[in-house]
Short mmCIF file of C-alpha atoms in Angstrom, two decimals:
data_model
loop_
_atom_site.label_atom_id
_atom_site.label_comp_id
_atom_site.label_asym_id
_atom_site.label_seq_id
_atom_site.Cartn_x
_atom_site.Cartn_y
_atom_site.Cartn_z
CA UNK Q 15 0.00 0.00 0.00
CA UNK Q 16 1.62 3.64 -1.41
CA UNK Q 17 -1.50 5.24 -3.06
CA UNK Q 18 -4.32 4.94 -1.12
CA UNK Q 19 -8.10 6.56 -1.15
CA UNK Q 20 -10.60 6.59 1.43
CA UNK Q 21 -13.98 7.38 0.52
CA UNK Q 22 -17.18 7.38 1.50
CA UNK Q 23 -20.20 9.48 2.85
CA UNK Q 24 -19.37 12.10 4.94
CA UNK Q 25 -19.82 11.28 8.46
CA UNK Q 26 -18.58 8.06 8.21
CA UNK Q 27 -15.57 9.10 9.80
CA UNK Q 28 -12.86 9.18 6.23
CA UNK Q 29 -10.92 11.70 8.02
CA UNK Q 30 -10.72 9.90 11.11
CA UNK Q 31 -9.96 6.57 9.51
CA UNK Q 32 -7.35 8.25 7.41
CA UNK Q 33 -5.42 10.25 10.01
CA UNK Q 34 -4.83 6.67 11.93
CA UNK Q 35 -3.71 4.79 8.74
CA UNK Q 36 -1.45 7.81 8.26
CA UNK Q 37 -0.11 7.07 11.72
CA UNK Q 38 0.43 3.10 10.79
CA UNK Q 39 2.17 4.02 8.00
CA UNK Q 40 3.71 6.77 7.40
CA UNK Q 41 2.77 7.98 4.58
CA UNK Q 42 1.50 11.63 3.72
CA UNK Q 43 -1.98 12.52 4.51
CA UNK Q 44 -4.32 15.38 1.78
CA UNK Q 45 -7.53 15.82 2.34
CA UNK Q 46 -9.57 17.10 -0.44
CA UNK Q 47 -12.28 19.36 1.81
CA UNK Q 48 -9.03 21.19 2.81
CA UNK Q 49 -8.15 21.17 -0.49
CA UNK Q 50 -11.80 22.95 -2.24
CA UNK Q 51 -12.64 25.10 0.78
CA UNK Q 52 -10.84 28.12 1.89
CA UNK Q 53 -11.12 29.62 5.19
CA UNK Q 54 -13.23 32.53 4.57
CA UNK Q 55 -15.81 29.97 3.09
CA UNK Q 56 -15.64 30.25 -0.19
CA UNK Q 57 -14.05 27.53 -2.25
CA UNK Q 58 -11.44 27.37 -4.86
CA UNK Q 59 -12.20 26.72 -8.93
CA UNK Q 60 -12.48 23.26 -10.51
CA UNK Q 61 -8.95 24.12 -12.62
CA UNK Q 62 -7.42 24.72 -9.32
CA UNK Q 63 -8.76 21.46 -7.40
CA UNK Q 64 -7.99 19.29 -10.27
CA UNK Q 65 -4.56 20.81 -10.96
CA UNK Q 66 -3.59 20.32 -7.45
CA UNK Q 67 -4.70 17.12 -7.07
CA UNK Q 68 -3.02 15.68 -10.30
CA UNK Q 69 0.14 17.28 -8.57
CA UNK Q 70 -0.70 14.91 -5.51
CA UNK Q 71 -0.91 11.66 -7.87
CA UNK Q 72 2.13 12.12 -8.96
CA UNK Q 73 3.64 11.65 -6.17
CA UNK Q 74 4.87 8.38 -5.07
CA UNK Q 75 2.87 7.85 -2.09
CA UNK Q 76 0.19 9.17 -0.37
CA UNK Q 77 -3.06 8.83 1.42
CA UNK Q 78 -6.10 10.81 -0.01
CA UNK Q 79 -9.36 11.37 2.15
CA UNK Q 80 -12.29 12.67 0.45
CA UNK Q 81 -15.61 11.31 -1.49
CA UNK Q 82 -15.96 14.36 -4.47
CA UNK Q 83 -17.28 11.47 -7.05
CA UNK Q 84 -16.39 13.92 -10.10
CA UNK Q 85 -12.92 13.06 -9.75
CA UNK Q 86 -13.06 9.63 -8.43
CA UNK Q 87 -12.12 8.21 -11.78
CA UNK Q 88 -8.88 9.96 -12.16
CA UNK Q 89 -8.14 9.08 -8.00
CA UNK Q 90 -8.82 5.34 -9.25
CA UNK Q 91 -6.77 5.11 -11.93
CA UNK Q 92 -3.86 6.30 -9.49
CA UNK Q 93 -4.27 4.37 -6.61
CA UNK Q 94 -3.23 0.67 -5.92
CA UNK Q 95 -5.41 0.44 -2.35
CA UNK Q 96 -9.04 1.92 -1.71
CA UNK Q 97 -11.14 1.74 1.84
CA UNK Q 98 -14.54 2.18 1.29
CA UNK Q 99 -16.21 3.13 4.69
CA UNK Q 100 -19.85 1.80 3.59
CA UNK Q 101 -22.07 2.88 6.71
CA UNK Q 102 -26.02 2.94 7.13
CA UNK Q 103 -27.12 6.43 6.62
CA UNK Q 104 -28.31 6.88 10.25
CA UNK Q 105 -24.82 6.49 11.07
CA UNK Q 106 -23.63 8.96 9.26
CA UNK Q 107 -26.07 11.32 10.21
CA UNK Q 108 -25.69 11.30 13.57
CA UNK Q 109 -21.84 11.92 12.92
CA UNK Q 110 -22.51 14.97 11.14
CA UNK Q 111 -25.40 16.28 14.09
CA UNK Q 112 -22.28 15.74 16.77
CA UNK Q 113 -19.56 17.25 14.97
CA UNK Q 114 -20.59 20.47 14.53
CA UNK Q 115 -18.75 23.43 16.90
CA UNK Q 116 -15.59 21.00 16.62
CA UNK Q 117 -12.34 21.70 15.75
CA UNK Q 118 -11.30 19.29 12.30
CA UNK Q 119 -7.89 18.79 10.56
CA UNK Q 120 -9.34 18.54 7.49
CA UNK Q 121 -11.52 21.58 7.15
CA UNK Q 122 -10.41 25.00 7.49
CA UNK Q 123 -12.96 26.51 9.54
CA UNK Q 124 -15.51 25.14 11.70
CA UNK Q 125 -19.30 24.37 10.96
CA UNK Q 126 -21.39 25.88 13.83
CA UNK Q 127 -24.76 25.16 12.56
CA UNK Q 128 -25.97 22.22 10.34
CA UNK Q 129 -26.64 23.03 6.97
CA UNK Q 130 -30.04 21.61 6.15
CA UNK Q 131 -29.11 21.45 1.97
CA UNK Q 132 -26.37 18.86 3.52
CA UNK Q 133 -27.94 16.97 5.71
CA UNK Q 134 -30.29 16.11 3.06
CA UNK Q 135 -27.48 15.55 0.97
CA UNK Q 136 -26.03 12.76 3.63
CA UNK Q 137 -29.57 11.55 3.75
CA UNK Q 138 -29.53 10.67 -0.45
CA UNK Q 139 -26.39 9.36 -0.31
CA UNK Q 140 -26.83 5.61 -0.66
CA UNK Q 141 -29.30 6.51 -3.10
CA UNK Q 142 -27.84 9.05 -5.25
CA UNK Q 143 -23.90 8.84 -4.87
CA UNK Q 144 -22.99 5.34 -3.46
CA UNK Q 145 -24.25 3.87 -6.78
CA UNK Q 146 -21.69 5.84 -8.39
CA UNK Q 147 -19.06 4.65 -6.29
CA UNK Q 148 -19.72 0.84 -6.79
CA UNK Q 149 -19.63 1.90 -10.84
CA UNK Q 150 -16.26 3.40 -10.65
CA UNK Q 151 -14.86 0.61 -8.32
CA UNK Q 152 -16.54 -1.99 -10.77
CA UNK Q 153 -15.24 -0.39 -13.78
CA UNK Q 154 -11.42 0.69 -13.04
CA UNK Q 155 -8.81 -1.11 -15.57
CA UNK Q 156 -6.29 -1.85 -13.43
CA UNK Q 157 -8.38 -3.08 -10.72
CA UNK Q 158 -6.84 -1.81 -7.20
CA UNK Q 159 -7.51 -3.21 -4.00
CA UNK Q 160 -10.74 -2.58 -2.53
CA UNK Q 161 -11.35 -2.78 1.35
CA UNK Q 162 -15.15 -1.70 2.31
CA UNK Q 163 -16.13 -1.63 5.87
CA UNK Q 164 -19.80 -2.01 6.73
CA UNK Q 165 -19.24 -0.78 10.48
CA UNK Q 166 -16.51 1.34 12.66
CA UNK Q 167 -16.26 -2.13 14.48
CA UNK Q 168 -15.20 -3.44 11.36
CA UNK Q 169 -12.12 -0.56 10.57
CA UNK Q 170 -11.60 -0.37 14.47
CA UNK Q 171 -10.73 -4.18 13.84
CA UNK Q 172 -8.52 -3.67 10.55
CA UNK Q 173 -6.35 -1.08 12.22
CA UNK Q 174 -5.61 -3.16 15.50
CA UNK Q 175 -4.24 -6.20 13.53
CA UNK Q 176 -2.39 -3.67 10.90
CA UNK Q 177 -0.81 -1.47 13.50
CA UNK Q 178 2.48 -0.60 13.67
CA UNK Q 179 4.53 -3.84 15.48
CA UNK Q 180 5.61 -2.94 19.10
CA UNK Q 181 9.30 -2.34 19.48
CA UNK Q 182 11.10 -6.55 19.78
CA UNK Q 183 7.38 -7.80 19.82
CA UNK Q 184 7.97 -11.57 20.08
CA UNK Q 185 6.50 -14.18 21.93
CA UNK Q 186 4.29 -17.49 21.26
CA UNK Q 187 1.33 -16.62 19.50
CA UNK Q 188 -2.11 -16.61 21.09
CA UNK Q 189 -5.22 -18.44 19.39
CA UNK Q 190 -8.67 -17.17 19.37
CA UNK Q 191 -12.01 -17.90 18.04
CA UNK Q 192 -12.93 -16.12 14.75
CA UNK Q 193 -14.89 -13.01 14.97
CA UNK Q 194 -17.00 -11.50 11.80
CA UNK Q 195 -15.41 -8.47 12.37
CA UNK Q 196 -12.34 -10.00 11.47
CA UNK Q 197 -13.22 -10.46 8.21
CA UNK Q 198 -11.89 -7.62 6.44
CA UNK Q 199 -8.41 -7.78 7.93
CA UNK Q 200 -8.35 -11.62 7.14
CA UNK Q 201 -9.02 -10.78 3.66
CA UNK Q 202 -6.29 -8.30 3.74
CA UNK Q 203 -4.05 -10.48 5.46
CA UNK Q 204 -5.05 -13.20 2.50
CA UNK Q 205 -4.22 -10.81 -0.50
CA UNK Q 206 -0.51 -9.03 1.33
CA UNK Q 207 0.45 -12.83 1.83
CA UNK Q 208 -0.13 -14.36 -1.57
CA UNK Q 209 1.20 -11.67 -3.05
CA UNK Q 210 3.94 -11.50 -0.74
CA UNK Q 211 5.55 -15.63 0.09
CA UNK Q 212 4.59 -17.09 -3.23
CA UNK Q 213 6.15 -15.18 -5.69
CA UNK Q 214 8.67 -17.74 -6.35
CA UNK Q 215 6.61 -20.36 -7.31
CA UNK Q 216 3.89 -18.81 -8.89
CA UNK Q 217 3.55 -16.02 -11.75
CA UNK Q 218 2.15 -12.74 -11.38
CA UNK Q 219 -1.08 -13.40 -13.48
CA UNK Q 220 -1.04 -16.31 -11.34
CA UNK Q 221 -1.62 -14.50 -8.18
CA UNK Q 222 -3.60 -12.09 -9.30
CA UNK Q 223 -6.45 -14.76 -9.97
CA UNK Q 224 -5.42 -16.68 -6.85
CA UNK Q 225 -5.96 -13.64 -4.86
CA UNK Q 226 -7.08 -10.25 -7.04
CA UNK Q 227 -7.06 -6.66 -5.83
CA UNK Q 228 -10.93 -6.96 -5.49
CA UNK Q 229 -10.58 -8.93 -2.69
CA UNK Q 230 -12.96 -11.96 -1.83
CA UNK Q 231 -16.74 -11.78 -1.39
CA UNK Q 232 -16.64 -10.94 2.12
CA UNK Q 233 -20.30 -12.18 2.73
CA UNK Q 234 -18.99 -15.37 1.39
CA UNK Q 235 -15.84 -15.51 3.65
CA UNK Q 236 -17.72 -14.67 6.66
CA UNK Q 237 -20.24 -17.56 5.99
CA UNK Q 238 -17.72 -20.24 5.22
CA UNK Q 239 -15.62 -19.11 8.63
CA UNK Q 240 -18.63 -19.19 10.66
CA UNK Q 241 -19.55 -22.95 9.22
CA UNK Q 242 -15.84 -24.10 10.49
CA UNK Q 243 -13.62 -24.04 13.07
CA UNK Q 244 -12.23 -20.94 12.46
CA UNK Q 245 -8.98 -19.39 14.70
CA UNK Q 246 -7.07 -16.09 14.29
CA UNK Q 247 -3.28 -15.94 15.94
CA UNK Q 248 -2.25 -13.18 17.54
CA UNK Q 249 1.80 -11.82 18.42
CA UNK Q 250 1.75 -8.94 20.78
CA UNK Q 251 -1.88 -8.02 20.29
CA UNK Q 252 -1.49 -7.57 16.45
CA UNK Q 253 -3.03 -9.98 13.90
CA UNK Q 254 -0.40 -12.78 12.90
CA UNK Q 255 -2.88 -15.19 11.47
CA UNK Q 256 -5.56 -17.48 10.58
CA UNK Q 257 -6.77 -20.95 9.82
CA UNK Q 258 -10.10 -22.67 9.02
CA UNK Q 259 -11.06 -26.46 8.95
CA UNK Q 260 -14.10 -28.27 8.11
CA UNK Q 261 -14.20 -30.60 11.05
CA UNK Q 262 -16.82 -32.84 10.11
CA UNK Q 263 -15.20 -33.35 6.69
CA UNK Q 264 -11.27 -32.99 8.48
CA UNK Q 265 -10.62 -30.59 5.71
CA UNK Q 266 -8.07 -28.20 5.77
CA UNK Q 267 -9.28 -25.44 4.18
CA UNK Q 268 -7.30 -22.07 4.39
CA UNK Q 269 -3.96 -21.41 6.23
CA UNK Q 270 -2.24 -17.66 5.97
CA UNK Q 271 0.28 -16.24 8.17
CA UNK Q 272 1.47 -12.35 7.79
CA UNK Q 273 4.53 -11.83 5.97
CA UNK Q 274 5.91 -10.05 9.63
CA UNK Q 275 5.37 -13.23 11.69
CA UNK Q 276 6.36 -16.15 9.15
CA UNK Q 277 8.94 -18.79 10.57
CA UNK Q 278 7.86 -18.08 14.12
CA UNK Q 279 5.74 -21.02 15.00
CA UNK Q 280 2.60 -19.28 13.46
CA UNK Q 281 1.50 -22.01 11.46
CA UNK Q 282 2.72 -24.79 13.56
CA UNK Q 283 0.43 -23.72 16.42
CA UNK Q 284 -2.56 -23.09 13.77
CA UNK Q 285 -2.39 -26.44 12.80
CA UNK Q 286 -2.10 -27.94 15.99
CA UNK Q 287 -5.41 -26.87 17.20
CA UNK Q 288 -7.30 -27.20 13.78
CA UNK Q 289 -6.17 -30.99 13.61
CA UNK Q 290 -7.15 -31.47 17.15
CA UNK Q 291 -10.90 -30.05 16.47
CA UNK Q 292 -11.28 -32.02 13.51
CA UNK Q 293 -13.54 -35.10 13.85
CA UNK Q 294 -12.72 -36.47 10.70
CA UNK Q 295 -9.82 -38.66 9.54
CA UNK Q 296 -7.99 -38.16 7.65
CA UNK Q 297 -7.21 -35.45 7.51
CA UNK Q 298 -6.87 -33.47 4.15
CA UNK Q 299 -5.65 -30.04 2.28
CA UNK Q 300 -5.13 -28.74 -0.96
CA UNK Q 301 -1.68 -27.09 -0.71
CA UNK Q 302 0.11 -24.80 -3.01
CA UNK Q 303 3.66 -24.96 -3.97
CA UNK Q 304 4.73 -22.47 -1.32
CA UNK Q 305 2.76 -24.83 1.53
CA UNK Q 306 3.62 -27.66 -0.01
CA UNK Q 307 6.85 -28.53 2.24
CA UNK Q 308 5.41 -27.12 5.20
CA UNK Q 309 2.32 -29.47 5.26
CA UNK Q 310 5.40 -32.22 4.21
CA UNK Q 311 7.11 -31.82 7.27
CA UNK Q 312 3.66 -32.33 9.50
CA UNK Q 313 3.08 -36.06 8.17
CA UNK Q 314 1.04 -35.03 5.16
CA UNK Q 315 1.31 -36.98 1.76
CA UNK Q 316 0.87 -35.87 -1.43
CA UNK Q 317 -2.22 -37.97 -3.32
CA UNK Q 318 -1.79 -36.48 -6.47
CA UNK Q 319 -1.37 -32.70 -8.06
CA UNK Q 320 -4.28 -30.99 -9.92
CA UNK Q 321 -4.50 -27.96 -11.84
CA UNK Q 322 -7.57 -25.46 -10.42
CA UNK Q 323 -8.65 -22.78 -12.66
CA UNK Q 324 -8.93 -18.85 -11.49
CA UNK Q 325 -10.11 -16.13 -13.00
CA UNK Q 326 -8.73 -17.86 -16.66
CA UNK Q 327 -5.31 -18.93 -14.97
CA UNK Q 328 -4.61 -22.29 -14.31
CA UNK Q 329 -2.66 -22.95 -10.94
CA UNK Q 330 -1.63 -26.22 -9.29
CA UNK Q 331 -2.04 -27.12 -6.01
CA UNK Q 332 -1.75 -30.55 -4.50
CA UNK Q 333 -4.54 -32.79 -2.22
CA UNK Q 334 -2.68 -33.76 0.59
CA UNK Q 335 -3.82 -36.54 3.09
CA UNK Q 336 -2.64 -36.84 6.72
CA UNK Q 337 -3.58 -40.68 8.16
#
C-alpha cells in the first residue's frame, strides 16, 4: 500500500480513519475538503482542485481522504489500495449532528450550525452517490484493492491487527475464536500474503487470480468461517494469522500467516489446534507450492497434483492426506 483513497459518505468518519492509517504508515496525509474550501468559506475553482490534485498523484505515495465522485475516476486510476467506509445512513447522520462546533484537521474553519441542503445531501447518499461509487470501483482497468467496511467495528478491527509492530514484539502466539469483524483484515491479510511468500513459485497473473485486488466476497468468507472451526493468531496483540477447517469433513481449508510473523511457530500452532478439532480422519488439504513442504514436514502426503482454474489462470495445487 503507497497510493491509497478513502472514501465514502461524509460522516462516516474518512478523516478519522485516514489520520490513523497515516499514523500506521507513514505515509502523507491530503484531504480534499481542505483542499476545495478556503477559510473565509468560499471555495477554490475546478482548474485549481484538479490541478492540485493531479500534482498529488504524482507523487509516489500518499493517502487521499475525500468522497468528491467527479474526480473519483482519475483518483482510481492512481491508486493501488481503496477503503470504502460503507455505513447505514443513520450512522452517518448522527456523525454529522455531533460534529458540529468541533475543531477538524481537514476543514479550514468550523461548521457551527448544520446546513439543512447537507444533511439532506447525507440523507440521499446511498441513493444518489454510493451507486456511483460501486460503478467506478466496478469499472477501473487496473483493478486496485478494494477494502469496504460495513461498520466502525469493522475498521476499528482492521487497524488493530495492521498497526504498527511494538518495538522486539515476540512471543508465542495466542489463538482465538474467529470473529465477523475479522473479516476484512483476514481478507487483507489473504491478498498481502499471496502476493507477498509465493512469488517464487507462482507467476504474477497467477496470483492475481489466486488472490485479485478486489478482494474476496466478504459475505462469502464470513459464511464459510462461521460454518468451520475458524482461529485467528495473535503476536503482541497484532493480527499474525488465521486458519479454518471443516471438522466434520477434516478438511483443511485455508492457512495464511502475515509476511511479519512467518517462521515463528505461526502455522505450527494453527495447525495444531485445527487438527485437534477435527472429527474427521484423515485429515486433508489442498496445498500450493509455497505450503507444499510445510504441510510435508507435519506427516502429510501428497495424493496427487491438480491444476484449479482462477479467473482464466490455471494454478496447481496438491490434495494432501494426513492418516
Amino acid at each position: 500500500m503507497q497510493k491509497i483513497l478513502v472514501i465514502g459518505c461524509s460522516g462516516a468518519g474518512k478523516s478519522t480513519f485516514a489520520r490513523r492509517l497515516r499514523d500506521i504508515t507513514g505515509l502523507p496525509l491530503y484531504y480534499l475538503d481542505r483542499l476545495w474550501h478556503k477559510a473565509d468559506r468560499t471555495h477554490i475553482t475546478r482548474e485549481a482542485f484538479d490541478r492540485t490534485l493531479a500534482e498529488w498523484l504524482a507523487r509516489p505515495a500518499w493517502i487521499i481522504d475525500g468522497d468528491y465522485s467527479r474526480t473519483l475516476p482519475m483518483r482510481l486510476a492512481a491508486c493501488d489500495t481503496v477503503f470504502f467506509l460503507d455505513y447505514p445512513t443513520e450512522v452517518c447522520l448522527d456523525a454529522i449532528v455531533h460534529r458540529v462546533g468541533q475543531v477538524r484537521e481537514d476543514m479550514p474553519w468550523v461548521e457551527e450550525t448544520l446546513d439543512p441542503e447537507f444533511y439532506q445531501w447525507v440523507s440521499d447518499f446511498a441513493r444518489d452517490e454510493r451507486p456511483l461509487i460501486l460503478s467506478a470501483l466496478a469499472g477501473c482497468a487496473h483493478s486496485p484493492e478494494v477494502v469496504t467496511f460495513r461498520s466502525r467495528a469493522e475498521a476499528d478491527a482492521w487497524l488493530a491487527a495492521f498497526g504498527p509492530l511494538p518495538e522486539g514484539c515476540g512471543g508465542a502466539p495466542t489463538l482465538r475464536p474467529y470473529r465477523p469483524e475479522d473479516c476484512p483484515a483476514l481478507a487483507h491479510l489473504f491478498y498481502e500474503t499471496v502476493h507477498a511468500a509465493c512469488t517464487a513459485d507462482y507467476t504474477p497473473a497467477q496470483l492475481e487470480a489466486w488472490a485479485p485486488g478486489s478482494g474476496p466476497d466478504l459475505a462469502a468468507w464470513d459464511a464459510s468461517f462461521q460454518a468451520h472451526t475458524t482461529l485467528v493468531a495473535e503476536i503482541g496483540g497484532r493480527l499474525a494469522g488465521f486458519g479454518d477447517l471443516d471438522p466434520a469433513a477434516g478438511y483443511l481449508d485455508r492457512l495464511y500467516v502475515r509476511r511479519e510473523f512467518q517462521r515463528r511457530g505461526v502455522a505450527s500452532a494453527l495447525c495444531d489446534a485445527l487438527e485437534q478439532a477435527s472429527r474427521a480422519r484423515p485429515l486433508t488439504t489442498h496445498a500450493s507450492r509455497t505450503a507444499r513442504p510445510f504441510f510435508e514436514k507435519r506427516g502429510y502426503r501428497v495424493l496427487r497434483s491438480q491444476q484449479v482454474e482462477r479467473r482464466g489462470q490455471q494454478l496447481e495445487n496438491f490434495v494432501m492426506e494426513k492418516p
